[in-house]
Amino acid sequence: MDNSPSGLFDSYEQDFQHIIESVRDKLEGNGKDEQGEARKASLRRVEMDLDEAEEMVSQMEIEIQGIPQSVRSQFSGRLKAAKAELSRFKKLSKDLHSQLARADLMHSNNDSFNSDDPYGTASDRTRLLAGTQVLEDGSRRLQDSQRIALETESQGAEILMNLRQQRETIENSANMLHTADTAIDRASGTLKTMIRRMYQQRVVTAAIITVLILLIGVILWEKLA
């Protein structure tokens, strides 16, 4: 498995598309012809799928931060398309839930009017059960959102820690380079001083030799004269 940011992004995107295909089939494909309890169960499954798809999008947002700037634009476009598709199916699911709730309410009201029970006890019990189911679904979605938020926060903290360590490494490298540059400058200055002294010593040595030769020449001249 490719564990690079781009490879993980592709993997999460594939999972997202697989989930969205399942949602599309339930909302716009064969599932749209379902009725009654089967339709309710299908819509509940769609809610869970959309929560999972949203988690995949969150993971894609995290991985895109590690992709090089030179190629990040194409991944940003794919992420934007995934978000748009997720939003569309969320809205469609919400609309279908509302339609189903209105249909149930109208059906309950009709049953209440046609029932011999003047207080509509069966209808009240049905609405209570439906309300309880809605509360349970809402609580579950809230727990899933909290879990995703905690995971995202943990991953964000890990990324920040890695970035901080990389920054410290770069700063240490810069300090080492600065120290090395200073040492090189000092060594260069020392070598220049040594070369200059060497040339001075050569000049002094040549002058001494010249004087000695002149003295020897003078002595020989006096003896021969």
PDB file of C-alpha atoms in Angstrom:
ATOM      1  CA  MET A   1       0.000   0.000   0.000  1.00  0.00           C
ATOM      2  CA  ASP A   2       1.258   3.469  -0.941  1.00  0.00           C
ATOM      3  CA  ASN A   3       1.536   5.396   2.346  1.00  0.00           C
ATOM      4  CA  SER A   4       2.509   8.676   0.697  1.00  0.00           C
ATOM      5  CA  PRO A   5       0.012  11.571   1.087  1.00  0.00           C
ATOM      6  CA  SER A   6      -1.064  11.256  -2.556  1.00  0.00           C
ATOM      7  CA  GLY A   7      -1.448   7.478  -2.267  1.00  0.00           C
ATOM      8  CA  LEU A   8      -3.554   7.768   0.891  1.00  0.00           C
ATOM      9  CA  PHE A   9      -5.607  10.516  -0.758  1.00  0.00           C
ATOM     10  CA  ASP A  10      -6.350   8.185  -3.701  1.00  0.00           C
ATOM     11  CA  SER A  11      -7.299   5.378  -1.301  1.00  0.00           C
ATOM     12  CA  TYR A  12      -9.708   7.573   0.683  1.00  0.00           C
ATOM     13  CA  GLU A  13     -11.176   8.918  -2.557  1.00  0.00           C
ATOM     14  CA  GLN A  14     -11.838   5.391  -3.815  1.00  0.00           C
ATOM     15  CA  ASP A  15     -13.585   4.500  -0.544  1.00  0.00           C
ATOM     16  CA  PHE A  16     -15.607   7.706  -0.819  1.00  0.00           C
ATOM     17  CA  GLN A  17     -16.715   6.930  -4.380  1.00  0.00           C
ATOM     18  CA  HIS A  18     -17.692   3.376  -3.377  1.00  0.00           C
ATOM     19  CA  ILE A  19     -19.859   4.716  -0.540  1.00  0.00           C
ATOM     20  CA  ILE A  20     -21.405   7.411  -2.752  1.00  0.00           C
ATOM     21  CA  GLU A  21     -22.326   4.823  -5.386  1.00  0.00           C
ATOM     22  CA  SER A  22     -24.221   2.904  -2.707  1.00  0.00           C
ATOM     23  CA  VAL A  23     -25.970   6.110  -1.603  1.00  0.00           C
ATOM     24  CA  ARG A  24     -26.821   7.041  -5.194  1.00  0.00           C
ATOM     25  CA  ASP A  25     -28.423   3.633  -5.760  1.00  0.00           C
ATOM     26  CA  LYS A  26     -30.568   3.971  -2.627  1.00  0.00           C
ATOM     27  CA  LEU A  27     -31.679   7.551  -3.337  1.00  0.00           C
ATOM     28  CA  GLU A  28     -31.834   7.713  -7.123  1.00  0.00           C
ATOM     29  CA  GLY A  29     -31.584   4.112  -8.299  1.00  0.00           C
ATOM     30  CA  ASN A  30     -33.460   0.947  -7.386  1.00  0.00           C
ATOM     31  CA  GLY A  31     -33.976   2.073  -3.786  1.00  0.00           C
ATOM     32  CA  LYS A  32     -36.222   5.025  -4.698  1.00  0.00           C
ATOM     33  CA  ASP A  33     -39.107   2.634  -5.467  1.00  0.00           C
ATOM     34  CA  GLU A  34     -39.129   1.199  -1.943  1.00  0.00           C
ATOM     35  CA  GLN A  35     -42.090   1.950   0.302  1.00  0.00           C
ATOM     36  CA  GLY A  36     -42.958   1.946   3.989  1.00  0.00           C
ATOM     37  CA  GLU A  37     -40.553   0.441   6.495  1.00  0.00           C
ATOM     38  CA  ALA A  38     -38.189  -0.729   3.762  1.00  0.00           C
ATOM     39  CA  ARG A  39     -37.775   2.881   2.606  1.00  0.00           C
ATOM     40  CA  LYS A  40     -37.198   4.072   6.175  1.00  0.00           C
ATOM     41  CA  ALA A  41     -34.528   1.421   6.721  1.00  0.00           C
ATOM     42  CA  SER A  42     -32.904   2.375   3.431  1.00  0.00           C
ATOM     43  CA  LEU A  43     -32.798   6.066   4.399  1.00  0.00           C
ATOM     44  CA  ARG A  44     -31.317   5.221   7.799  1.00  0.00           C
ATOM     45  CA  ARG A  45     -28.608   3.269   6.004  1.00  0.00           C
ATOM     46  CA  VAL A  46     -28.034   6.274   3.735  1.00  0.00           C
ATOM     47  CA  GLU A  47     -27.465   8.458   6.811  1.00  0.00           C
ATOM     48  CA  MET A  48     -24.779   6.088   8.078  1.00  0.00           C
ATOM     49  CA  ASP A  49     -23.180   5.927   4.631  1.00  0.00           C
ATOM     50  CA  LEU A  50     -23.118   9.714   4.382  1.00  0.00           C
ATOM     51  CA  ASP A  51     -21.474   9.972   7.806  1.00  0.00           C
ATOM     52  CA  GLU A  52     -18.823   7.518   6.638  1.00  0.00           C
ATOM     53  CA  ALA A  53     -18.396   9.425   3.368  1.00  0.00           C
ATOM     54  CA  GLU A  54     -17.943  12.655   5.327  1.00  0.00           C
ATOM     55  CA  GLU A  55     -15.196  10.973   7.350  1.00  0.00           C
ATOM     56  CA  MET A  56     -13.457   9.991   4.099  1.00  0.00           C
ATOM     57  CA  VAL A  57     -13.615  13.627   2.946  1.00  0.00           C
ATOM     58  CA  SER A  58     -12.081  14.711   6.268  1.00  0.00           C
ATOM     59  CA  GLN A  59      -9.225  12.261   5.759  1.00  0.00           C
ATOM     60  CA  MET A  60      -8.715  13.575   2.212  1.00  0.00           C
ATOM     61  CA  GLU A  61      -8.482  17.120   3.612  1.00  0.00           C
ATOM     62  CA  ILE A  62      -5.760  15.981   6.018  1.00  0.00           C
ATOM     63  CA  GLU A  63      -3.707  14.105   3.416  1.00  0.00           C
ATOM     64  CA  ILE A  64      -3.831  16.952   0.874  1.00  0.00           C
ATOM     65  CA  GLN A  65      -1.797  19.096   3.277  1.00  0.00           C
ATOM     66  CA  GLY A  66       1.209  16.798   2.744  1.00  0.00           C
ATOM     67  CA  ILE A  67       1.028  16.818  -1.082  1.00  0.00           C
ATOM     68  CA  PRO A  68       3.653  19.029  -2.839  1.00  0.00           C
ATOM     69  CA  GLN A  69       2.417  22.433  -4.006  1.00  0.00           C
ATOM     70  CA  SER A  70       3.385  21.634  -7.609  1.00  0.00           C
ATOM     71  CA  VAL A  71       0.645  18.972  -7.929  1.00  0.00           C
ATOM     72  CA  ARG A  72      -1.708  19.949  -5.111  1.00  0.00           C
ATOM     73  CA  SER A  73      -4.080  21.877  -7.421  1.00  0.00           C
ATOM     74  CA  GLN A  74      -5.362  18.751  -9.188  1.00  0.00           C
ATOM     75  CA  PHE A  75      -6.003  17.037  -5.855  1.00  0.00           C
ATOM     76  CA  SER A  76      -7.767  20.183  -4.588  1.00  0.00           C
ATOM     77  CA  GLY A  77     -10.144  19.956  -7.558  1.00  0.00           C
ATOM     78  CA  ARG A  78     -10.952  16.346  -6.774  1.00  0.00           C
ATOM     79  CA  LEU A  79     -11.541  17.217  -3.108  1.00  0.00           C
ATOM     80  CA  LYS A  80     -13.857  20.064  -4.087  1.00  0.00           C
ATOM     81  CA  ALA A  81     -15.852  17.741  -6.365  1.00  0.00           C
ATOM     82  CA  ALA A  82     -16.179  15.176  -3.558  1.00  0.00           C
ATOM     83  CA  LYS A  83     -17.452  17.847  -1.149  1.00  0.00           C
ATOM     84  CA  ALA A  84     -20.005  19.046  -3.705  1.00  0.00           C
ATOM     85  CA  GLU A  85     -21.248  15.500  -4.295  1.00  0.00           C
ATOM     86  CA  LEU A  86     -21.482  14.864  -0.563  1.00  0.00           C
ATOM     87  CA  SER A  87     -23.462  18.076  -0.015  1.00  0.00           C
ATOM     88  CA  ARG A  88     -25.875  17.198  -2.833  1.00  0.00           C
ATOM     89  CA  PHE A  89     -26.692  13.778  -1.429  1.00  0.00           C
ATOM     90  CA  LYS A  90     -26.987  15.164   2.105  1.00  0.00           C
ATOM     91  CA  LYS A  91     -29.591  17.651   0.897  1.00  0.00           C
ATOM     92  CA  LEU A  92     -31.399  14.974  -1.098  1.00  0.00           C
ATOM     93  CA  SER A  93     -31.446  12.645   1.907  1.00  0.00           C
ATOM     94  CA  LYS A  94     -32.785  15.415   4.136  1.00  0.00           C
ATOM     95  CA  ASP A  95     -35.531  16.227   1.627  1.00  0.00           C
ATOM     96  CA  LEU A  96     -36.557  12.580   1.358  1.00  0.00           C
ATOM     97  CA  HIS A  97     -36.643  12.278   5.150  1.00  0.00           C
ATOM     98  CA  SER A  98     -38.927  15.307   5.309  1.00  0.00           C
ATOM     99  CA  GLN A  99     -41.212  13.899   2.639  1.00  0.00           C
ATOM    100  CA  LEU A 100     -41.412  10.576   4.419  1.00  0.00           C
ATOM    101  CA  ALA A 101     -42.124  12.279   7.745  1.00  0.00           C
ATOM    102  CA  ARG A 102     -44.939  14.327   6.201  1.00  0.00           C
ATOM    103  CA  ALA A 103     -46.393  11.224   4.596  1.00  0.00           C
ATOM    104  CA  ASP A 104     -46.312   9.385   7.923  1.00  0.00           C
ATOM    105  CA  LEU A 105     -47.941  12.324   9.666  1.00  0.00           C
ATOM    106  CA  MET A 106     -50.744  12.515   7.106  1.00  0.00           C
ATOM    107  CA  HIS A 107     -51.238   8.770   7.311  1.00  0.00           C
ATOM    108  CA  SER A 108     -51.359   8.921  11.117  1.00  0.00           C
ATOM    109  CA  ASN A 109     -53.878  11.744  11.012  1.00  0.00           C
ATOM    110  CA  ASN A 110     -56.075   9.796   8.599  1.00  0.00           C
ATOM    111  CA  ASP A 111     -55.886   6.726  10.816  1.00  0.00           C
ATOM    112  CA  SER A 112     -56.815   8.886  13.774  1.00  0.00           C
ATOM    113  CA  PHE A 113     -59.861  10.290  12.030  1.00  0.00           C
ATOM    114  CA  ASN A 114     -60.995   6.858  10.870  1.00  0.00           C
ATOM    115  CA  SER A 115     -60.329   5.138  14.182  1.00  0.00           C
ATOM    116  CA  ASP A 116     -62.988   4.400  16.775  1.00  0.00           C
ATOM    117  CA  ASP A 117     -60.562   5.674  19.429  1.00  0.00           C
ATOM    118  CA  PRO A 118     -61.379   9.387  19.833  1.00  0.00           C
ATOM    119  CA  TYR A 119     -57.973  10.122  21.394  1.00  0.00           C
ATOM    120  CA  GLY A 120     -55.907   8.469  18.657  1.00  0.00           C
ATOM    121  CA  THR A 121     -53.829   6.409  21.106  1.00  0.00           C
ATOM    122  CA  ALA A 122     -52.263   4.222  18.396  1.00  0.00           C
ATOM    123  CA  SER A 123     -51.257   7.276  16.386  1.00  0.00           C
ATOM    124  CA  ASP A 124     -49.652   8.915  19.439  1.00  0.00           C
ATOM    125  CA  ARG A 125     -47.718   5.753  20.182  1.00  0.00           C
ATOM    126  CA  THR A 126     -46.493   5.603  16.577  1.00  0.00           C
ATOM    127  CA  ARG A 127     -45.337   9.213  16.677  1.00  0.00           C
ATOM    128  CA  LEU A 128     -43.614   8.611  20.029  1.00  0.00           C
ATOM    129  CA  LEU A 129     -41.742   5.624  18.633  1.00  0.00           C
ATOM    130  CA  ALA A 130     -40.766   7.637  15.548  1.00  0.00           C
ATOM    131  CA  GLY A 131     -39.566  10.506  17.740  1.00  0.00           C
ATOM    132  CA  THR A 132     -37.516   8.114  19.848  1.00  0.00           C
ATOM    133  CA  GLN A 133     -35.925   6.694  16.714  1.00  0.00           C
ATOM    134  CA  VAL A 134     -35.073  10.192  15.492  1.00  0.00           C
ATOM    135  CA  LEU A 135     -33.473  11.021  18.847  1.00  0.00           C
ATOM    136  CA  GLU A 136     -31.441   7.822  18.784  1.00  0.00           C
ATOM    137  CA  ASP A 137     -30.284   8.534  15.232  1.00  0.00           C
ATOM    138  CA  GLY A 138     -29.366  12.099  16.183  1.00  0.00           C
ATOM    139  CA  SER A 139     -27.426  10.889  19.221  1.00  0.00           C
ATOM    140  CA  ARG A 140     -25.555   8.357  17.109  1.00  0.00           C
ATOM    141  CA  ARG A 141     -24.645  10.977  14.492  1.00  0.00           C
ATOM    142  CA  LEU A 142     -23.473  13.313  17.251  1.00  0.00           C
ATOM    143  CA  GLN A 143     -21.230  10.607  18.702  1.00  0.00           C
ATOM    144  CA  ASP A 144     -19.822   9.859  15.238  1.00  0.00           C
ATOM    145  CA  SER A 145     -19.135  13.568  14.680  1.00  0.00           C
ATOM    146  CA  GLN A 146     -17.364  13.822  18.046  1.00  0.00           C
ATOM    147  CA  ARG A 147     -15.265  10.780  17.226  1.00  0.00           C
ATOM    148  CA  ILE A 148     -14.272  12.208  13.849  1.00  0.00           C
ATOM    149  CA  ALA A 149     -13.460  15.570  15.458  1.00  0.00           C
ATOM    150  CA  LEU A 150     -11.215  13.883  18.059  1.00  0.00           C
ATOM    151  CA  GLU A 151      -9.438  11.837  15.383  1.00  0.00           C
ATOM    152  CA  THR A 152      -8.940  14.926  13.230  1.00  0.00           C
ATOM    153  CA  GLU A 153      -7.638  16.905  16.212  1.00  0.00           C
ATOM    154  CA  SER A 154      -5.191  14.120  17.072  1.00  0.00           C
ATOM    155  CA  GLN A 155      -3.922  13.899  13.512  1.00  0.00           C
ATOM    156  CA  GLY A 156      -3.643  17.691  13.306  1.00  0.00           C
ATOM    157  CA  ALA A 157      -1.573  17.763  16.511  1.00  0.00           C
ATOM    158  CA  GLU A 158       0.711  15.048  15.123  1.00  0.00           C
ATOM    159  CA  ILE A 159       1.185  17.009  11.883  1.00  0.00           C
ATOM    160  CA  LEU A 160       2.017  20.176  13.827  1.00  0.00           C
ATOM    161  CA  MET A 161       4.539  18.249  15.939  1.00  0.00           C
ATOM    162  CA  ASN A 162       6.203  16.864  12.811  1.00  0.00           C
ATOM    163  CA  LEU A 163       6.343  20.339  11.271  1.00  0.00           C
ATOM    164  CA  ARG A 164       7.860  21.732  14.471  1.00  0.00           C
ATOM    165  CA  GLN A 165      10.530  19.012  14.473  1.00  0.00           C
ATOM    166  CA  GLN A 166      11.308  19.684  10.820  1.00  0.00           C
ATOM    167  CA  ARG A 167      11.618  23.396  11.522  1.00  0.00           C
ATOM    168  CA  GLU A 168      14.026  22.713  14.406  1.00  0.00           C
ATOM    169  CA  THR A 169      16.088  20.434  12.160  1.00  0.00           C
ATOM    170  CA  ILE A 170      16.264  23.134   9.473  1.00  0.00           C
ATOM    171  CA  GLU A 171      17.247  25.761  12.056  1.00  0.00           C
ATOM    172  CA  ASN A 172      19.985  23.487  13.453  1.00  0.00           C
ATOM    173  CA  SER A 173      21.279  22.843   9.937  1.00  0.00           C
ATOM    174  CA  ALA A 174      21.328  26.587   9.254  1.00  0.00           C
ATOM    175  CA  ASN A 175      23.273  27.194  12.472  1.00  0.00           C
ATOM    176  CA  MET A 176      25.779  24.474  11.558  1.00  0.00           C
ATOM    177  CA  LEU A 177      26.228  25.987   8.094  1.00  0.00           C
ATOM    178  CA  HIS A 178      26.753  29.428   9.623  1.00  0.00           C
ATOM    179  CA  THR A 179      29.359  28.017  12.041  1.00  0.00           C
ATOM    180  CA  ALA A 180      31.114  26.184   9.215  1.00  0.00           C
ATOM    181  CA  ASP A 181      31.109  29.342   7.084  1.00  0.00           C
ATOM    182  CA  THR A 182      32.658  31.309   9.958  1.00  0.00           C
ATOM    183  CA  ALA A 183      35.340  28.636  10.458  1.00  0.00           C
ATOM    184  CA  ILE A 184      36.136  28.668   6.731  1.00  0.00           C
ATOM    185  CA  ASP A 185      36.486  32.466   6.775  1.00  0.00           C
ATOM    186  CA  ARG A 186      38.879  32.243   9.739  1.00  0.00           C
ATOM    187  CA  ALA A 187      40.940  29.500   8.105  1.00  0.00           C
ATOM    188  CA  SER A 188      41.097  31.499   4.878  1.00  0.00           C
ATOM    189  CA  GLY A 189      42.349  34.544   6.792  1.00  0.00           C
ATOM    190  CA  THR A 190      44.980  32.441   8.574  1.00  0.00           C
ATOM    191  CA  LEU A 191      46.223  30.974   5.284  1.00  0.00           C
ATOM    192  CA  LYS A 192      46.476  34.426   3.711  1.00  0.00           C
ATOM    193  CA  THR A 193      48.519  35.654   6.700  1.00  0.00           C
ATOM    194  CA  MET A 194      50.841  32.638   6.492  1.00  0.00           C
ATOM    195  CA  ILE A 195      51.351  33.160   2.737  1.00  0.00           C
ATOM    196  CA  ARG A 196      52.072  36.855   3.237  1.00  0.00           C
ATOM    197  CA  ARG A 197      54.659  36.057   5.976  1.00  0.00           C
ATOM    198  CA  MET A 198      56.227  33.406   3.769  1.00  0.00           C
ATOM    199  CA  TYR A 199      56.731  35.931   0.989  1.00  0.00           C
ATOM    200  CA  GLN A 200      58.184  38.415   3.494  1.00  0.00           C
ATOM    201  CA  GLN A 201      60.619  35.783   4.771  1.00  0.00           C
ATOM    202  CA  ARG A 202      61.694  35.004   1.201  1.00  0.00           C
ATOM    203  CA  VAL A 203      62.419  38.685   0.550  1.00  0.00           C
ATOM    204  CA  VAL A 204      64.453  38.975   3.782  1.00  0.00           C
ATOM    205  CA  THR A 205      66.368  35.780   2.971  1.00  0.00           C
ATOM    206  CA  ALA A 206      67.124  37.028  -0.577  1.00  0.00           C
ATOM    207  CA  ALA A 207      68.320  40.371   0.803  1.00  0.00           C
ATOM    208  CA  ILE A 208      70.664  38.635   3.300  1.00  0.00           C
ATOM    209  CA  ILE A 209      72.092  36.407   0.573  1.00  0.00           C
ATOM    210  CA  THR A 210      72.626  39.433  -1.669  1.00  0.00           C
ATOM    211  CA  VAL A 211      74.483  41.312   1.095  1.00  0.00           C
ATOM    212  CA  LEU A 212      76.668  38.270   1.803  1.00  0.00           C
ATOM    213  CA  ILE A 213      77.548  37.919  -1.859  1.00  0.00           C
ATOM    214  CA  LEU A 214      78.471  41.615  -2.033  1.00  0.00           C
ATOM    215  CA  LEU A 215      80.636  41.313   1.072  1.00  0.00           C
ATOM    216  CA  ILE A 216      82.408  38.266  -0.320  1.00  0.00           C
ATOM    217  CA  GLY A 217      82.939  40.112  -3.575  1.00  0.00           C
ATOM    218  CA  VAL A 218      84.406  43.155  -1.783  1.00  0.00           C
ATOM    219  CA  ILE A 219      86.750  40.972   0.279  1.00  0.00           C
ATOM    220  CA  LEU A 220      87.977  39.091  -2.793  1.00  0.00           C
ATOM    221  CA  TRP A 221      88.514  42.392  -4.629  1.00  0.00           C
ATOM    222  CA  GLU A 222      90.601  43.827  -1.829  1.00  0.00           C
ATOM    223  CA  LYS A 223      92.759  40.682  -1.643  1.00  0.00           C
ATOM    224  CA  LEU A 224      93.330  40.506  -5.366  1.00  0.00           C
ATOM    225  CA  ALA A 225      94.047  44.238  -5.598  1.00  0.00           C
TER     226      ALA A 225
END
